[in-house]
mmCIF file of C-alpha atoms in Angstrom:
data_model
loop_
_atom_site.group_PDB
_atom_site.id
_atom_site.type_symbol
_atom_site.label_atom_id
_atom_site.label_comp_id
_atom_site.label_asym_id
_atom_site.label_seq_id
_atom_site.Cartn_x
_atom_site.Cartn_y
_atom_site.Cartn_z
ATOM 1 C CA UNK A 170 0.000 0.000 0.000
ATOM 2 C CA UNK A 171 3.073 2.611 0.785
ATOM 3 C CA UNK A 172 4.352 2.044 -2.718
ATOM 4 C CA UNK A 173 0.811 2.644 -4.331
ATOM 5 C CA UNK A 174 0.303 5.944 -2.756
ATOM 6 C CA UNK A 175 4.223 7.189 -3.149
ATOM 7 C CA UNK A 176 3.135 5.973 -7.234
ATOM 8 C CA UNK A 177 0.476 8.086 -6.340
ATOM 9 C CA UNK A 178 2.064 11.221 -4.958
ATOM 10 C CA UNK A 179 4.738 11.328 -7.607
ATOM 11 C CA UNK A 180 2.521 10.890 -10.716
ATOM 12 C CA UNK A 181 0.212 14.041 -9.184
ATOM 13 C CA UNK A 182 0.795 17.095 -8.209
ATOM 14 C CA UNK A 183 -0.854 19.004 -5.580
ATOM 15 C CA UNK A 184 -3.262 21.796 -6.318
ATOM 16 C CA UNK A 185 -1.295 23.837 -4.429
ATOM 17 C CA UNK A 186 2.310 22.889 -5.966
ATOM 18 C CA UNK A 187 0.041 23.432 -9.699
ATOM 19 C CA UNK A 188 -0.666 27.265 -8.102
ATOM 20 C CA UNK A 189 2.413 28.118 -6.615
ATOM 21 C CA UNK A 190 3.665 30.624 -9.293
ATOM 22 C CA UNK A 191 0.086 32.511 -8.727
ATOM 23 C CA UNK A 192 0.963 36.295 -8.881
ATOM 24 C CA UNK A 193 -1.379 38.092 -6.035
ATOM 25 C CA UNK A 194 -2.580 41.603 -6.562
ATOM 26 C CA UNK A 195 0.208 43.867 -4.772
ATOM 27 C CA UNK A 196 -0.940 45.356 -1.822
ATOM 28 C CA UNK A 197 0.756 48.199 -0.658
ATOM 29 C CA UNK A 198 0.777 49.829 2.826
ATOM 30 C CA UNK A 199 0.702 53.298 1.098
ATOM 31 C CA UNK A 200 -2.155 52.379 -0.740
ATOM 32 C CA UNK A 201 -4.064 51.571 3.065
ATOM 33 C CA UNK A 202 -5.415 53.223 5.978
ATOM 34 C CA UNK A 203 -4.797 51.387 9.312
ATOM 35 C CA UNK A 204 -6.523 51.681 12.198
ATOM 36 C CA UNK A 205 -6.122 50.068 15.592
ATOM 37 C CA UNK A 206 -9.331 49.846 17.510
ATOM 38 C CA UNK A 207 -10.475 48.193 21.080
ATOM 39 C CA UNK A 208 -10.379 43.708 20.392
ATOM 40 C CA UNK A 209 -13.998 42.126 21.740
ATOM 41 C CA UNK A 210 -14.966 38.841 22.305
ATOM 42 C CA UNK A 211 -13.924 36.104 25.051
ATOM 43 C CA UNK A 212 -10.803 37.245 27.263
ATOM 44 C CA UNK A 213 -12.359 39.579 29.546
ATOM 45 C CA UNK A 214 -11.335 43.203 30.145
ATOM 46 C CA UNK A 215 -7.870 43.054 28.871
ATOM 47 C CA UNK A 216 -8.763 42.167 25.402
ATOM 48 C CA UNK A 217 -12.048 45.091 25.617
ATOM 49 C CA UNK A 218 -9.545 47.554 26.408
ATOM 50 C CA UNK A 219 -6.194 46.709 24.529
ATOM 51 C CA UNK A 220 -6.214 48.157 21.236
ATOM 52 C CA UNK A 221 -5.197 44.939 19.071
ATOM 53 C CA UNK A 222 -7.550 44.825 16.820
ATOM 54 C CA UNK A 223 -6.812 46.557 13.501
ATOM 55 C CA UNK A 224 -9.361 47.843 10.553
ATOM 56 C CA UNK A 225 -7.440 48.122 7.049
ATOM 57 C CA UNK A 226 -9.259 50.296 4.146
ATOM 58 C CA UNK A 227 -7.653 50.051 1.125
ATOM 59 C CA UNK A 228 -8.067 53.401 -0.448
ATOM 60 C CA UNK A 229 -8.150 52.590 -4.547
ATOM 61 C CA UNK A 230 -10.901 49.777 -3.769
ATOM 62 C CA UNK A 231 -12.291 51.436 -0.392
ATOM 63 C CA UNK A 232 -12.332 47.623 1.015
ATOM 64 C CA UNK A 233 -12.362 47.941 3.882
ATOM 65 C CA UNK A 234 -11.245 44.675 6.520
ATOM 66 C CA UNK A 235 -10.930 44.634 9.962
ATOM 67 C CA UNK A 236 -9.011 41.978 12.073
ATOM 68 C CA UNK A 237 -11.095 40.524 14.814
ATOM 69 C CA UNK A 238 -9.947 37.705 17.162
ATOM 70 C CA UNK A 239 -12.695 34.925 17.008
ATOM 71 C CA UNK A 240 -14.509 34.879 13.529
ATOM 72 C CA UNK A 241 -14.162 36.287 10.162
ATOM 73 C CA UNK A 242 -17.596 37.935 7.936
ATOM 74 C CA UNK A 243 -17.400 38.281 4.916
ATOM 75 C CA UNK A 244 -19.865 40.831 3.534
ATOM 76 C CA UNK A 245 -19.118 42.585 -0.271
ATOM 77 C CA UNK A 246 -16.962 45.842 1.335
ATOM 78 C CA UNK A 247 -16.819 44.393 5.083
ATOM 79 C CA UNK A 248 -14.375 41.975 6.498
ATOM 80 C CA UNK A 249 -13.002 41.371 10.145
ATOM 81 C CA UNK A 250 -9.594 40.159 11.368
ATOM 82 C CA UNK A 251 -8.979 40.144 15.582
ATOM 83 C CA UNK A 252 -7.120 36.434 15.474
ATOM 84 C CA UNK A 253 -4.476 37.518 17.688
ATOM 85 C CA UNK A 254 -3.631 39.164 21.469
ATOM 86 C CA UNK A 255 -1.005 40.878 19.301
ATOM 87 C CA UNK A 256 -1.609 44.303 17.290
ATOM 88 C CA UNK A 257 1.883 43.458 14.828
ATOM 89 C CA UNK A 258 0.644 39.851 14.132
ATOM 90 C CA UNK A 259 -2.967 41.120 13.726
ATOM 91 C CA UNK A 260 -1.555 43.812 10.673
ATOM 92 C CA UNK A 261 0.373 41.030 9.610
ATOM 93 C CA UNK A 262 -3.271 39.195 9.155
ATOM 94 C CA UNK A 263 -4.830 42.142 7.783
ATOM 95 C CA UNK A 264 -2.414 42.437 5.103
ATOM 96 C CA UNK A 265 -2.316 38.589 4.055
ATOM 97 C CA UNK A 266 -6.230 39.001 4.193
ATOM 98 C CA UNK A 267 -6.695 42.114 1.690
ATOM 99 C CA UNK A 268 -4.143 40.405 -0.903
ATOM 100 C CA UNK A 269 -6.961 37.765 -0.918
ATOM 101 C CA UNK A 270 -10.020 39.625 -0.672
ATOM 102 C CA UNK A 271 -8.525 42.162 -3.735
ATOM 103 C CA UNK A 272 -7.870 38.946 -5.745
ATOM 104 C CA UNK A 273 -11.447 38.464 -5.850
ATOM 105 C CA UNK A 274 -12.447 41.373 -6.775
ATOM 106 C CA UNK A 275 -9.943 42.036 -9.295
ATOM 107 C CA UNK A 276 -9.965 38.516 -10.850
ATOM 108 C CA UNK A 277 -13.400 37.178 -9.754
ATOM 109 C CA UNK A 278 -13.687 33.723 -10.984
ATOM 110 C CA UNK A 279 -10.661 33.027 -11.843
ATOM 111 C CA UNK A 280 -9.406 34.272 -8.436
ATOM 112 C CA UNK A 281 -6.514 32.151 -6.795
ATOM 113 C CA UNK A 282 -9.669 30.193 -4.183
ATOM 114 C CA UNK A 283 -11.503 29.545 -7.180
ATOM 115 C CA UNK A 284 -8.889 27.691 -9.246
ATOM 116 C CA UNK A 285 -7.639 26.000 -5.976
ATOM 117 C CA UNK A 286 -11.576 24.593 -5.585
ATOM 118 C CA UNK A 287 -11.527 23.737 -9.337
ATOM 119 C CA UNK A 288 -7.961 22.059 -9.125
ATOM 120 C CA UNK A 289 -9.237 20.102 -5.750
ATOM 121 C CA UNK A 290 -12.151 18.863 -7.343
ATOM 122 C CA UNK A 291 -9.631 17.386 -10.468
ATOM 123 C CA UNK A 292 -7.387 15.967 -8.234
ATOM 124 C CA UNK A 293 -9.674 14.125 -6.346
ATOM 125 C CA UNK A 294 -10.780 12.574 -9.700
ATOM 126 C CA UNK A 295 -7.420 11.526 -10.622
ATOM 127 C CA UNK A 296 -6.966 10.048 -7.623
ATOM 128 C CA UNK A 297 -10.600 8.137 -8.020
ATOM 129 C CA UNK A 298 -9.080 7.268 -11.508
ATOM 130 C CA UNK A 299 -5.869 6.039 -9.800
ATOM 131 C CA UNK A 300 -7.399 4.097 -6.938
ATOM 132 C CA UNK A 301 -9.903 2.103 -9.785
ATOM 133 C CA UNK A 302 -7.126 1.612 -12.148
ATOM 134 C CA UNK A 303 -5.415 -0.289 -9.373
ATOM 135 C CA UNK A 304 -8.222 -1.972 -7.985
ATOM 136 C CA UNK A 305 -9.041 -3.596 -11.425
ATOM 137 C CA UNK A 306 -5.338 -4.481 -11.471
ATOM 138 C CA UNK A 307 -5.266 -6.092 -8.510
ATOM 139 C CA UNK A 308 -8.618 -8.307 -9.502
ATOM 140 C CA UNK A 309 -6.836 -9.594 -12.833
ATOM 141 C CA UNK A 310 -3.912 -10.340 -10.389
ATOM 142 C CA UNK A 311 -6.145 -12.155 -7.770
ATOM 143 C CA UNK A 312 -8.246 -14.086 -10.969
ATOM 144 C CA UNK A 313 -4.300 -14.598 -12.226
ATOM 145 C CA UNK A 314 -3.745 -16.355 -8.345
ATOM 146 C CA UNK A 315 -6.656 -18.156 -8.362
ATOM 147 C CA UNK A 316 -6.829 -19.416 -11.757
ATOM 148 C CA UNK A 317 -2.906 -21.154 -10.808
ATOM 149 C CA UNK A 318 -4.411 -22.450 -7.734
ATOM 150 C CA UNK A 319 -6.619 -24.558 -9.480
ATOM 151 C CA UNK A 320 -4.451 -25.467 -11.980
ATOM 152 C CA UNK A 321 -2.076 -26.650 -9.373
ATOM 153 C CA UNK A 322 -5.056 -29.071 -6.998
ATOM 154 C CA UNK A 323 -6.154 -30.391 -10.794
ATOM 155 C CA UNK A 324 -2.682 -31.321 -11.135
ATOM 156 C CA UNK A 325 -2.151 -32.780 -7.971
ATOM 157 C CA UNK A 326 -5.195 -34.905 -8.069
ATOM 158 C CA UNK A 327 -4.012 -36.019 -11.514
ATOM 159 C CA UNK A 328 -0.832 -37.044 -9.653
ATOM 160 C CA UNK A 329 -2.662 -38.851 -6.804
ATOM 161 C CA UNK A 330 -5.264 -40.459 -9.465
ATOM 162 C CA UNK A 331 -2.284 -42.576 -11.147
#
């Protein structure tokens, strides 16, 4: 079985390793507005008072995404990053975020999530086609097996019969 799916792995690529030359819309901190608000959520007074939560707006789109801790909505303009305790890792977020959410609305369907779902749903057929390509090898190996076992009791009762 390890040398089937090793077959496997090296005959198909991932979708990922397919996408990995993908050239994201460049998103520039000149180009955005931060700003750091209060976080909210679970974590009591510390995180409603710490400013760690961070709203970006890029300014040629007027996206606008802010980073909250527990969830992420996604509305059309609207989107929410507060993941971290951490203001610098939530920006970081923010950032990573927007060159996503500008990707969509730049390329639409042909946006990098799209042709990741698209390549997902190949690869798992190729890897359907792989696992019933081997499966009907296997059965002509098994009828091969069988078909010499019987051959070999006729033959041996041939033997015994003279």
């Amino acid at each position: 079985m390890i040398l089937k799916w090793t077959v496997l792995r090296r005959t198909f690529a991932t979708p990922k390793q397919k996408l990995k030359g993908y050239k994201f819309p460049e998103v520039r901190k000149e180009d955005c507005e931060q700003k750091y608000i209060s976080g909210w959520g679970p974590g009591g007074q510390k995180v409603n008072t710490a400013q760690n939560a961070v709203q970006l707006t890029h300014l040629p789109t007027g996206t606008v995404l802010k980073v909250l801790r527990f969830f992420f909505t996604i509305s059309f303009n609207f989107h929410q990053v507060h993941e971290s305790r951490l203001l610098p890792k939530n920006i970081e977020i923010a950032f990573e975020r927007m060159k996503f959410v500008l990707d969509r609305q730049i390329n639409g369907e042909n946006c990098y999530e799209e042709q990741l779902k698209v390549r997902n749903e190949l690869c798992s057929f190729q890897i359907l086609k792989f696992q019933r390509l081997q499966h009907t090898k296997e059965e002509k190996a098994n009828k091969r097996r069988e078909q010499a076992r019987k051959e070999k009791e006729e033959y041996k009762k041939e033997i015994e019969e003279r």
